[in-house]
PDB file of C-alpha atoms in Angstrom:
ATOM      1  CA  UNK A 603       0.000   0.000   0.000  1.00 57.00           C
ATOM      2  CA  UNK A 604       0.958   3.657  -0.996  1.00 61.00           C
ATOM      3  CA  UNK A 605       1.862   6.096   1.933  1.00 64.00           C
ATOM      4  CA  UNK A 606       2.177  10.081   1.452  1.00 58.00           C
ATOM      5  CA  UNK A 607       4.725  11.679   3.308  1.00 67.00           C
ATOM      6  CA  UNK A 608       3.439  12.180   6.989  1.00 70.00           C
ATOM      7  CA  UNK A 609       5.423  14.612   8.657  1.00 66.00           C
ATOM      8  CA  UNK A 610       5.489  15.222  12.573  1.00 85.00           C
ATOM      9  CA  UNK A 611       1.901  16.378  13.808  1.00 86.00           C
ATOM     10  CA  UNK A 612       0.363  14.815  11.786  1.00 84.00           C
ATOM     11  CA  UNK A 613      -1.903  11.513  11.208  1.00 89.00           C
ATOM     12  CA  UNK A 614      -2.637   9.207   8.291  1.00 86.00           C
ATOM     13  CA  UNK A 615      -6.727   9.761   8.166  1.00 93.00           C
ATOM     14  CA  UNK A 616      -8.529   7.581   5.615  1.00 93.00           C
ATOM     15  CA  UNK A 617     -12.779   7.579   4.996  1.00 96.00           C
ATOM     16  CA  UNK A 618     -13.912   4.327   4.148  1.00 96.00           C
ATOM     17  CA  UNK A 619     -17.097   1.952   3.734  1.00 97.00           C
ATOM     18  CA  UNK A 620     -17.767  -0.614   6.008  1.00 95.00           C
ATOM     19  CA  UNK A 621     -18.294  -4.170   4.324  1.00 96.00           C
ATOM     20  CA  UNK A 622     -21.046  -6.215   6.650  1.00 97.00           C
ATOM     21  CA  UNK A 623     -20.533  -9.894   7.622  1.00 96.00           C
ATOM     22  CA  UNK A 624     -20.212 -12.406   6.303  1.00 96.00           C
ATOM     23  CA  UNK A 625     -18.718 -10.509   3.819  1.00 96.00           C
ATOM     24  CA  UNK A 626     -15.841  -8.594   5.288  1.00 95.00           C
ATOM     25  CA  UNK A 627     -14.754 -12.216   6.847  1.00 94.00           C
ATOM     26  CA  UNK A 628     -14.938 -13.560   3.574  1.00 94.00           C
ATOM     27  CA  UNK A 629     -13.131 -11.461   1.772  1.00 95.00           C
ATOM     28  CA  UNK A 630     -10.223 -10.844   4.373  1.00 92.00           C
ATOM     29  CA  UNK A 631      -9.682 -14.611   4.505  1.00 93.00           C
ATOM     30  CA  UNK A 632      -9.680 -14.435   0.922  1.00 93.00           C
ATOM     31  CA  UNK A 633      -7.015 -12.157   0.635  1.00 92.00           C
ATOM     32  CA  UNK A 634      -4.981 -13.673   3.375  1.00 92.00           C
ATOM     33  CA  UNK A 635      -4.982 -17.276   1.300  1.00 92.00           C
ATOM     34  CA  UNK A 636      -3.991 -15.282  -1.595  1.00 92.00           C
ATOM     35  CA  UNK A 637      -1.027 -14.300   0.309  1.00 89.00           C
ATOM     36  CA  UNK A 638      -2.115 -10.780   0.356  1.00 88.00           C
ATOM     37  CA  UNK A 639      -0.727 -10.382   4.290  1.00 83.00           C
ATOM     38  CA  UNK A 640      -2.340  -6.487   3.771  1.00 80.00           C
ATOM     39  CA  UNK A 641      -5.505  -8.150   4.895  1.00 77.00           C
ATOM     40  CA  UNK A 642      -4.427  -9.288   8.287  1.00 77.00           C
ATOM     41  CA  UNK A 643      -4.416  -5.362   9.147  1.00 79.00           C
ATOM     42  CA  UNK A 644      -6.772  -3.790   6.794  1.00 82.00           C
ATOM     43  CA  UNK A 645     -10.468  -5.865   6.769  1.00 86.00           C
ATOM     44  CA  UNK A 646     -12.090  -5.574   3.434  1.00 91.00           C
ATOM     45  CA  UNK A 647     -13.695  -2.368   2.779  1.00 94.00           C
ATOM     46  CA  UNK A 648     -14.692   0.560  -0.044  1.00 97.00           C
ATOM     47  CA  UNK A 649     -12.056   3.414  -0.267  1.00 94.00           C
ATOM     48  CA  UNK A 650     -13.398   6.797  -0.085  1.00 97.00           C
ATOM     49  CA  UNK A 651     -10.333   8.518   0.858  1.00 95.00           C
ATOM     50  CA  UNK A 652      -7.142   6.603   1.418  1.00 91.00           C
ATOM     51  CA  UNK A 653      -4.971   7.065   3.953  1.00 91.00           C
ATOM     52  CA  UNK A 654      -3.667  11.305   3.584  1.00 91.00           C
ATOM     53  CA  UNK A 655      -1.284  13.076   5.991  1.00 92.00           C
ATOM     54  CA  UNK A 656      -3.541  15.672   8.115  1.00 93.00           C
ATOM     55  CA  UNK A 657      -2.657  18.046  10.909  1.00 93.00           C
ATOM     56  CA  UNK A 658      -3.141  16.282  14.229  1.00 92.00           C
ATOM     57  CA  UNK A 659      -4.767  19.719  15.111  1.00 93.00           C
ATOM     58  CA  UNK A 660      -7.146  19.594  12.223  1.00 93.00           C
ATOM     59  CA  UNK A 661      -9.274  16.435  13.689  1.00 92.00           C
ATOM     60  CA  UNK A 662     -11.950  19.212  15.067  1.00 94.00           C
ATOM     61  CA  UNK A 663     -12.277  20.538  11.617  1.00 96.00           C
ATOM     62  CA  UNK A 664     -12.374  17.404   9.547  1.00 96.00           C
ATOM     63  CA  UNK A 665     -14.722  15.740  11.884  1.00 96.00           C
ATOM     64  CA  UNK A 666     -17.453  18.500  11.598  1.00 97.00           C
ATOM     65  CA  UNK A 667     -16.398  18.518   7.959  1.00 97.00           C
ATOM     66  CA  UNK A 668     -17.748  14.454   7.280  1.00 97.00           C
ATOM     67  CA  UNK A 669     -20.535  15.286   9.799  1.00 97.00           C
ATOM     68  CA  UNK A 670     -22.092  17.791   7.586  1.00 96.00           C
ATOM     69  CA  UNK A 671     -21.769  15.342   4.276  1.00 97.00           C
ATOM     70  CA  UNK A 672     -22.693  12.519   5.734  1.00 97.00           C
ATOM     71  CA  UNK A 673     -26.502  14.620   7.081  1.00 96.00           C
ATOM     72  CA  UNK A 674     -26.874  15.541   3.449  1.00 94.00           C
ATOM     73  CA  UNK A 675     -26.192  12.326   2.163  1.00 96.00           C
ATOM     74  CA  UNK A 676     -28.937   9.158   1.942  1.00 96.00           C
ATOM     75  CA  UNK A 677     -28.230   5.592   2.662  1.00 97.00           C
ATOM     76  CA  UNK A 678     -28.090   3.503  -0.758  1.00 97.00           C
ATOM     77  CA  UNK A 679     -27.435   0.125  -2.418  1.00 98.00           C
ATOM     78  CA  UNK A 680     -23.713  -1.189  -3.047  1.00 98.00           C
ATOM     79  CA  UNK A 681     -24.277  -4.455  -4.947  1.00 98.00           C
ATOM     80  CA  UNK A 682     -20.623  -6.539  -5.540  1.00 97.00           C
ATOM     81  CA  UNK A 683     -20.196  -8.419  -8.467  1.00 97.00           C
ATOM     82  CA  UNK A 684     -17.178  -9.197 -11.045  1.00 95.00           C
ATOM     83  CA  UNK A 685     -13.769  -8.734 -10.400  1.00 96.00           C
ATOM     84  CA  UNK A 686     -11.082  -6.969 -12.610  1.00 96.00           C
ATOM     85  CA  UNK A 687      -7.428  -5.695 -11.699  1.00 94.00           C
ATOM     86  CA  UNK A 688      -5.784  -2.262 -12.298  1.00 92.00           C
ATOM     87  CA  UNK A 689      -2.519  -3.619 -14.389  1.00 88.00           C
ATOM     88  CA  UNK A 690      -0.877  -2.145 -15.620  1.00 85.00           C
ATOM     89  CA  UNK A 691      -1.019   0.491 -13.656  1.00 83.00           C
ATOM     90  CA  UNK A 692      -0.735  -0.910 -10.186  1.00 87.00           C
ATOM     91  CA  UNK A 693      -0.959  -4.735  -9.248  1.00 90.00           C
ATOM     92  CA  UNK A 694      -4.351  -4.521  -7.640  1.00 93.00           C
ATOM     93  CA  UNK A 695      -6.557  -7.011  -8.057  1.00 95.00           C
ATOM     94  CA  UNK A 696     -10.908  -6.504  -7.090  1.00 96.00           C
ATOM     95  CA  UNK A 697     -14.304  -6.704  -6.722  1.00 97.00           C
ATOM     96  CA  UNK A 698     -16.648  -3.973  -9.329  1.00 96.00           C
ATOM     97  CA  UNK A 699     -19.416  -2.129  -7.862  1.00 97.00           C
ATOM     98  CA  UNK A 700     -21.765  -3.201  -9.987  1.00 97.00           C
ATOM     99  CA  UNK A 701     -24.262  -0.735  -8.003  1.00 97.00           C
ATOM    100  CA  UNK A 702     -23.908   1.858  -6.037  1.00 97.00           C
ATOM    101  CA  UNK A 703     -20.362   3.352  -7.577  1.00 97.00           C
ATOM    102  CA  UNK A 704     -21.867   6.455  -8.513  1.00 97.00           C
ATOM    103  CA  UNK A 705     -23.012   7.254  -4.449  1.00 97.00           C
ATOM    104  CA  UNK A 706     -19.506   6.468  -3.804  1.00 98.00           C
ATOM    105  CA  UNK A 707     -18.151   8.805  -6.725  1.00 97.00           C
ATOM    106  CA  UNK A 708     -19.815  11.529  -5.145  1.00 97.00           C
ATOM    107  CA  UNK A 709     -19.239  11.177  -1.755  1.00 97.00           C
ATOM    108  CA  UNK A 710     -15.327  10.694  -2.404  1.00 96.00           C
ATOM    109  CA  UNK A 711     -15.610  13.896  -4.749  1.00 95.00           C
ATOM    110  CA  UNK A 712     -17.405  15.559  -1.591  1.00 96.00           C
ATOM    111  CA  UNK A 713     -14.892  14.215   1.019  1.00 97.00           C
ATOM    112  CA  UNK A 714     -12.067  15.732  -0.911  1.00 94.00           C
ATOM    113  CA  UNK A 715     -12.405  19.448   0.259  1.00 93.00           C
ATOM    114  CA  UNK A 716     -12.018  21.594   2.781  1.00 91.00           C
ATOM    115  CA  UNK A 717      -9.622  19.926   5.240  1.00 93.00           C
ATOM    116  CA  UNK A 718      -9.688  16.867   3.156  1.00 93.00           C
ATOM    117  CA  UNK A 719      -8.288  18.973   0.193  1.00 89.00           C
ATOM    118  CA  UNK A 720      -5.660  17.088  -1.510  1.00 85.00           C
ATOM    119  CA  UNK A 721      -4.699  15.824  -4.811  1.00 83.00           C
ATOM    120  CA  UNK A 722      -5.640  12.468  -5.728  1.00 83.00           C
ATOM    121  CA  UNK A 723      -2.679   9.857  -6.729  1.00 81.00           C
ATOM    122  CA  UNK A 724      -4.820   7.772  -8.860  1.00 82.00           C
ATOM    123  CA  UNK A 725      -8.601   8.625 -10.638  1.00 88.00           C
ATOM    124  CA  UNK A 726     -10.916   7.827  -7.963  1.00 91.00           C
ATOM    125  CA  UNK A 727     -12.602   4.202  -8.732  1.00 93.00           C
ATOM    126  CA  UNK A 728     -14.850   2.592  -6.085  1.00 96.00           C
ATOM    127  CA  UNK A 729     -13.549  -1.244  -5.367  1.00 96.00           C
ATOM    128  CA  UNK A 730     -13.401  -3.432  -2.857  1.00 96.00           C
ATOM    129  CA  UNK A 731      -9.763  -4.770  -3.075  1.00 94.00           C
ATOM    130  CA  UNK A 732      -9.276  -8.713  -3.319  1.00 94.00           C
ATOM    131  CA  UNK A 733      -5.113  -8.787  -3.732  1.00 93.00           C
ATOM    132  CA  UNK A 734      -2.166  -6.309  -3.948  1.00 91.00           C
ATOM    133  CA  UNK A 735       1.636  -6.484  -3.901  1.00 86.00           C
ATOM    134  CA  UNK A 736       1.197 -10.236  -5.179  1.00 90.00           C
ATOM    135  CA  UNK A 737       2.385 -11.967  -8.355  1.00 91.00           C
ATOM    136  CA  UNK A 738       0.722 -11.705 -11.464  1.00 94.00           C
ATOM    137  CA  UNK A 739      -0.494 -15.409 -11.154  1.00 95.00           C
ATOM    138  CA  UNK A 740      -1.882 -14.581  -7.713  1.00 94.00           C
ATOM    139  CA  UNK A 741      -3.385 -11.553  -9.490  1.00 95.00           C
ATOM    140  CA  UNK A 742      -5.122 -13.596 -12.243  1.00 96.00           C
ATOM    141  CA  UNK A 743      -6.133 -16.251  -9.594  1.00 95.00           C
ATOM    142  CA  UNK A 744      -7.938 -13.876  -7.439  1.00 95.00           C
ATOM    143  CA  UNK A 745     -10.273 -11.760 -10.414  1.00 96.00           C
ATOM    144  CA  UNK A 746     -11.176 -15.826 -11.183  1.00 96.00           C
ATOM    145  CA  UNK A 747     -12.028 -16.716  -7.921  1.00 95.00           C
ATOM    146  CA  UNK A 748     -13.726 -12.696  -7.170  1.00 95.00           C
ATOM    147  CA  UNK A 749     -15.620 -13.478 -10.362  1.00 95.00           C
ATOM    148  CA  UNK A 750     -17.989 -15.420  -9.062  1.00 95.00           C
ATOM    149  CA  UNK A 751     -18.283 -13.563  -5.911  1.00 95.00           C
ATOM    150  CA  UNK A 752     -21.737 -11.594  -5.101  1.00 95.00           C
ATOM    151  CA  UNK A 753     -22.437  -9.371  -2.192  1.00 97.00           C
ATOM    152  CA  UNK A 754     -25.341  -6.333  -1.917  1.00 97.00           C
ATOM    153  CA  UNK A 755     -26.406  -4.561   1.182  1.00 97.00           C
ATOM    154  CA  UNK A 756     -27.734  -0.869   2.028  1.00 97.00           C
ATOM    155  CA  UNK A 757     -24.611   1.385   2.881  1.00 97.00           C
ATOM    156  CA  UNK A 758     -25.778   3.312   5.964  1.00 97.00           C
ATOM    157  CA  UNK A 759     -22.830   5.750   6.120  1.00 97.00           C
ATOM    158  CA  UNK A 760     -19.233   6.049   6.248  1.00 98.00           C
ATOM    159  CA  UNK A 761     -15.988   5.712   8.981  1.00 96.00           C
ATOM    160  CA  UNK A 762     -13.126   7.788   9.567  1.00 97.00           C
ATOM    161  CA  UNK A 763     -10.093   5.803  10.311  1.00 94.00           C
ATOM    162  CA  UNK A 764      -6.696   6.363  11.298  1.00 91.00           C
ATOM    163  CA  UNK A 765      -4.275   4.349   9.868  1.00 85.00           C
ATOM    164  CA  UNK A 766      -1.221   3.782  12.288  1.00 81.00           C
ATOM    165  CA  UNK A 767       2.745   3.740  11.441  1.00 75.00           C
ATOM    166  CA  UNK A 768       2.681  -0.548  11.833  1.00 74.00           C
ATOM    167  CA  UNK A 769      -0.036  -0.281   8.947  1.00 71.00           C
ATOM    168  CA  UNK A 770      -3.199  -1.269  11.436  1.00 74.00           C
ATOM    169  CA  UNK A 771      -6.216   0.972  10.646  1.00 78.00           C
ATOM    170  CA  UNK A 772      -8.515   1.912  13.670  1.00 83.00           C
ATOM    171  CA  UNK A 773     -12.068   3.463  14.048  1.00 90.00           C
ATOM    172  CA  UNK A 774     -11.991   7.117  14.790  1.00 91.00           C
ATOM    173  CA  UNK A 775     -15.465   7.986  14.178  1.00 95.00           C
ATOM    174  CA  UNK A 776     -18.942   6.578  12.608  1.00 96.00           C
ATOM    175  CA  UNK A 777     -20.603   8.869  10.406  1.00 97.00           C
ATOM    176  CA  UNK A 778     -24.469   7.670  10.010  1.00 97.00           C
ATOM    177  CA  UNK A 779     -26.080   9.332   6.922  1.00 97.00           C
ATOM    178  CA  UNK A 780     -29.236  11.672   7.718  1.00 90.00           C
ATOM    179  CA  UNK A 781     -30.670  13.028   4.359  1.00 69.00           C
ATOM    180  CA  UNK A 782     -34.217  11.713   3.186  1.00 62.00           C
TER     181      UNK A 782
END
């Protein structure tokens, strides 16, 4: 996984999706038997932001920030099925969104302002990541395997984590959406 810069005072924040069980199990055992050892510290979820250096001081300001989007924003479908892999560009392989990417479209393209401001490394594509930093064979093993995979549930908001220096993510805050 890809790490800006974090200088001192400041955290690694990421905004992610919450997969529900049985998924999440599934698809971090998955990844662990693909030798993808990522998944031992980072359970399967949808990237909205990925981890971004932020002020330690800013945490206030960010957290009211996410509060406001997610009380404008209404709870919708995220239906997973087919899996593809970013190469060449990067070795990830994962599951498509086959509903629901557009809600995650714009609440990444929302997320990414004020104190969340920063420039994107990659065009923003909502996935749910199956294997990374793995051999192309591994790669092609897990879209065949993610191919037949199927998973829908209603996304009821979002979670701020912080991702620590060992590479574990933790929960800093639940963000419940509120719009009707």
């Amino acid at each position: 996984m890809f790490l800006p810069q974090r200088l001192p005072g400041q955290d690694w924040l990421g905004v992610v999706i919450a997969i529900p069980e049985p998924w999440v199990s599934e698809l971090t055992d998955l990844r662990l038997r693909l030798g993808d050892l990522q998944g031992s510290r980072v359970p399967a979820h949808i990237t909205l932001m990925p981890p971004v250096p932020v002020a330690t001081e800013s945490r206030g300001e960010v957290i009211e920030h996410l509060s406001a989007i997610a009380r404008r924003s209404r709870p919708f479908r995220v239906a997973l099925r087919g899996a593809d892999c970013f190469r060449p560009l990067s070795p990830v392989a994962f599951l498509n969104l086959a509903e629901g990417g557009r809600s995650c479209s714009d609440l990444a393209e929302s997320i990414r302002s004020g104190p969340l401001d920063y420039e994107p490394r990659f065009p923003y594509h909502p996935h749910v990541t199956l294997a990374q930093g793995v051999g192309d064979p591994v790669l092609d093993l897990a879209i065949d395997i993610g191919s037949s995979f199927e998973a829908s549930w209603v996304v009821p908001g979002f979670r701020l984590d912080r991702l620590d220096p060992s590479g574990a993510y933790s929960s800093m805050a639940i963000f419940d959406f509120e719009g009707i």
